[in-house]
């Protein structure tokens, strides 16, 4: 993108190896931060109004039904893309402290499912690999079911 902007402004000189560092030094209004991967659909739909609306509705239902902490569980699933980097350096406004980077969806994934209750009890996580066969070397002998 930088090369395209320079070209459109008549500058065809190649960029130097440290051009990003020099740009950041000359431009106090921007800086680099580490961006984390986020699914495109989640990035587009996550806004503070939607989150607050959900939390208010959830708390109202919890109060109305008398749901206790010991009966409240959170189950979370996360995928780990094999061969993908989780963090990428991003150039952005100096006022920003985080950046989300949309990810490509064409990688093989390992799925991890975890569960914890609101009073702190945790279940063992489940790790799901794609494959046709299970290898015994993936498990510790004492963790295998009878």
mmCIF file of C-alpha atoms in Angstrom:
data_model
loop_
_atom_site.group_PDB
_atom_site.id
_atom_site.type_symbol
_atom_site.label_atom_id
_atom_site.label_comp_id
_atom_site.label_asym_id
_atom_site.label_seq_id
_atom_site.Cartn_x
_atom_site.Cartn_y
_atom_site.Cartn_z
ATOM 1 C CA UNK A 1 0.000 0.000 0.000
ATOM 2 C CA UNK A 2 2.827 2.417 0.835
ATOM 3 C CA UNK A 3 4.524 1.693 -2.481
ATOM 4 C CA UNK A 4 1.260 2.367 -4.317
ATOM 5 C CA UNK A 5 0.794 5.724 -2.533
ATOM 6 C CA UNK A 6 4.371 6.748 -3.312
ATOM 7 C CA UNK A 7 3.964 5.703 -6.950
ATOM 8 C CA UNK A 8 0.720 7.702 -7.266
ATOM 9 C CA UNK A 9 2.634 10.743 -5.956
ATOM 10 C CA UNK A 10 5.392 10.283 -8.530
ATOM 11 C CA UNK A 11 7.983 8.696 -6.206
ATOM 12 C CA UNK A 12 9.325 5.492 -7.784
ATOM 13 C CA UNK A 13 12.378 5.055 -5.527
ATOM 14 C CA UNK A 14 12.567 1.688 -3.728
ATOM 15 C CA UNK A 15 11.886 1.644 0.002
ATOM 16 C CA UNK A 16 14.847 1.076 2.306
ATOM 17 C CA UNK A 17 15.126 -1.854 4.695
ATOM 18 C CA UNK A 18 14.288 0.290 7.768
ATOM 19 C CA UNK A 19 11.615 2.534 6.226
ATOM 20 C CA UNK A 20 8.995 1.580 8.852
ATOM 21 C CA UNK A 21 11.256 2.572 11.762
ATOM 22 C CA UNK A 22 12.071 5.893 10.074
ATOM 23 C CA UNK A 23 8.383 6.545 9.389
ATOM 24 C CA UNK A 24 7.478 5.910 13.027
ATOM 25 C CA UNK A 25 10.285 8.175 14.248
ATOM 26 C CA UNK A 26 9.103 11.039 11.991
ATOM 27 C CA UNK A 27 5.383 10.601 12.770
ATOM 28 C CA UNK A 28 4.465 10.932 16.462
ATOM 29 C CA UNK A 29 0.740 10.528 15.658
ATOM 30 C CA UNK A 30 1.245 6.868 14.718
ATOM 31 C CA UNK A 31 2.981 3.940 16.394
ATOM 32 C CA UNK A 32 3.189 0.167 16.084
ATOM 33 C CA UNK A 33 1.302 -2.243 18.323
ATOM 34 C CA UNK A 34 0.756 -5.988 18.278
ATOM 35 C CA UNK A 35 -2.537 -6.920 16.617
ATOM 36 C CA UNK A 36 -4.305 -10.143 17.499
ATOM 37 C CA UNK A 37 -6.123 -12.357 15.011
ATOM 38 C CA UNK A 38 -9.920 -12.144 15.034
ATOM 39 C CA UNK A 39 -12.475 -13.774 12.771
ATOM 40 C CA UNK A 40 -13.859 -11.346 10.195
ATOM 41 C CA UNK A 41 -17.494 -11.893 11.260
ATOM 42 C CA UNK A 42 -16.651 -11.256 14.924
ATOM 43 C CA UNK A 43 -14.749 -8.067 14.082
ATOM 44 C CA UNK A 44 -17.694 -6.742 12.087
ATOM 45 C CA UNK A 45 -20.379 -7.565 14.692
ATOM 46 C CA UNK A 46 -18.636 -6.747 17.991
ATOM 47 C CA UNK A 47 -19.562 -3.296 19.218
ATOM 48 C CA UNK A 48 -20.041 -2.041 22.768
ATOM 49 C CA UNK A 49 -23.793 -1.384 22.345
ATOM 50 C CA UNK A 50 -24.452 -5.013 21.335
ATOM 51 C CA UNK A 51 -22.349 -6.352 24.193
ATOM 52 C CA UNK A 52 -24.070 -4.168 26.840
ATOM 53 C CA UNK A 53 -27.508 -5.087 25.453
ATOM 54 C CA UNK A 54 -26.660 -8.785 25.761
ATOM 55 C CA UNK A 55 -25.295 -8.433 29.318
ATOM 56 C CA UNK A 56 -28.367 -6.521 30.520
ATOM 57 C CA UNK A 57 -30.698 -9.156 29.043
ATOM 58 C CA UNK A 58 -28.605 -11.991 30.535
ATOM 59 C CA UNK A 59 -28.604 -10.453 34.035
ATOM 60 C CA UNK A 60 -32.380 -9.859 33.917
ATOM 61 C CA UNK A 61 -33.028 -13.516 33.016
ATOM 62 C CA UNK A 62 -30.563 -14.686 35.686
ATOM 63 C CA UNK A 63 -32.364 -12.635 38.385
ATOM 64 C CA UNK A 64 -35.861 -13.646 37.223
ATOM 65 C CA UNK A 65 -35.047 -17.375 37.269
ATOM 66 C CA UNK A 66 -32.842 -17.268 40.391
ATOM 67 C CA UNK A 67 -29.859 -18.877 38.669
ATOM 68 C CA UNK A 68 -27.015 -19.491 41.167
ATOM 69 C CA UNK A 69 -23.285 -19.156 40.462
ATOM 70 C CA UNK A 70 -22.766 -22.917 40.908
ATOM 71 C CA UNK A 71 -25.326 -23.485 38.126
ATOM 72 C CA UNK A 72 -23.732 -21.025 35.705
ATOM 73 C CA UNK A 73 -21.112 -22.393 33.326
ATOM 74 C CA UNK A 74 -19.112 -20.842 30.551
ATOM 75 C CA UNK A 75 -18.016 -23.105 27.748
ATOM 76 C CA UNK A 76 -15.506 -21.644 25.343
ATOM 77 C CA UNK A 77 -14.235 -23.074 22.115
ATOM 78 C CA UNK A 78 -11.138 -21.765 20.445
ATOM 79 C CA UNK A 79 -9.398 -22.848 17.305
ATOM 80 C CA UNK A 80 -5.680 -22.837 16.719
ATOM 81 C CA UNK A 81 -4.717 -22.503 13.061
ATOM 82 C CA UNK A 82 -1.735 -24.707 12.345
ATOM 83 C CA UNK A 83 1.092 -22.675 10.860
ATOM 84 C CA UNK A 84 -0.573 -19.285 11.520
ATOM 85 C CA UNK A 85 0.857 -16.459 13.608
ATOM 86 C CA UNK A 86 -1.332 -15.221 16.451
ATOM 87 C CA UNK A 87 0.157 -11.746 16.622
ATOM 88 C CA UNK A 88 1.155 -9.303 13.910
ATOM 89 C CA UNK A 89 2.801 -5.896 14.258
ATOM 90 C CA UNK A 90 0.363 -3.174 13.094
ATOM 91 C CA UNK A 91 1.015 0.515 12.371
ATOM 92 C CA UNK A 92 -1.854 2.643 13.712
ATOM 93 C CA UNK A 93 -2.794 5.887 15.426
ATOM 94 C CA UNK A 94 -0.791 6.599 18.574
ATOM 95 C CA UNK A 95 -4.076 6.829 20.494
ATOM 96 C CA UNK A 96 -4.922 3.166 19.802
ATOM 97 C CA UNK A 97 -3.754 0.491 22.214
ATOM 98 C CA UNK A 98 -4.944 -2.639 20.386
ATOM 99 C CA UNK A 99 -5.666 -3.739 16.838
ATOM 100 C CA UNK A 100 -7.610 -6.698 15.489
ATOM 101 C CA UNK A 101 -6.273 -8.357 12.341
ATOM 102 C CA UNK A 102 -8.702 -10.396 10.253
ATOM 103 C CA UNK A 103 -7.510 -13.915 9.525
ATOM 104 C CA UNK A 104 -7.675 -16.174 6.503
ATOM 105 C CA UNK A 105 -9.853 -19.255 6.885
ATOM 106 C CA UNK A 106 -7.918 -21.712 4.665
ATOM 107 C CA UNK A 107 -5.815 -23.438 7.339
ATOM 108 C CA UNK A 108 -6.101 -26.708 9.234
ATOM 109 C CA UNK A 109 -7.393 -26.168 12.764
ATOM 110 C CA UNK A 110 -7.099 -27.824 16.168
ATOM 111 C CA UNK A 111 -10.123 -27.121 18.384
ATOM 112 C CA UNK A 112 -9.894 -26.674 22.169
ATOM 113 C CA UNK A 113 -13.018 -26.676 24.356
ATOM 114 C CA UNK A 114 -12.866 -25.508 27.971
ATOM 115 C CA UNK A 115 -15.537 -25.155 30.647
ATOM 116 C CA UNK A 116 -15.615 -23.364 34.015
ATOM 117 C CA UNK A 117 -18.391 -22.547 36.465
ATOM 118 C CA UNK A 118 -18.989 -19.046 37.831
ATOM 119 C CA UNK A 119 -17.946 -20.304 41.279
ATOM 120 C CA UNK A 120 -14.545 -21.404 39.928
ATOM 121 C CA UNK A 121 -14.891 -25.140 39.235
ATOM 122 C CA UNK A 122 -13.199 -26.137 35.972
ATOM 123 C CA UNK A 123 -13.686 -29.233 33.834
ATOM 124 C CA UNK A 124 -10.771 -30.801 31.952
ATOM 125 C CA UNK A 125 -10.311 -29.248 28.501
ATOM 126 C CA UNK A 126 -11.079 -31.212 25.342
ATOM 127 C CA UNK A 127 -8.643 -30.980 22.409
ATOM 128 C CA UNK A 128 -9.904 -32.055 18.978
ATOM 129 C CA UNK A 129 -7.500 -32.836 16.143
ATOM 130 C CA UNK A 130 -8.541 -33.561 12.578
ATOM 131 C CA UNK A 131 -7.601 -37.091 11.618
ATOM 132 C CA UNK A 132 -8.723 -40.598 10.782
ATOM 133 C CA UNK A 133 -6.725 -42.404 13.482
ATOM 134 C CA UNK A 134 -5.872 -41.712 17.116
ATOM 135 C CA UNK A 135 -2.254 -42.362 18.058
ATOM 136 C CA UNK A 136 -1.605 -43.632 21.583
ATOM 137 C CA UNK A 137 1.575 -41.526 21.689
ATOM 138 C CA UNK A 138 -0.667 -38.418 21.846
ATOM 139 C CA UNK A 139 -1.780 -39.344 25.377
ATOM 140 C CA UNK A 140 -0.175 -40.026 28.719
ATOM 141 C CA UNK A 141 -0.907 -43.650 29.795
ATOM 142 C CA UNK A 142 -2.653 -42.666 33.060
ATOM 143 C CA UNK A 143 -5.059 -40.345 31.189
ATOM 144 C CA UNK A 144 -6.500 -43.051 28.905
ATOM 145 C CA UNK A 145 -9.959 -44.398 29.775
ATOM 146 C CA UNK A 146 -10.302 -48.118 30.498
#
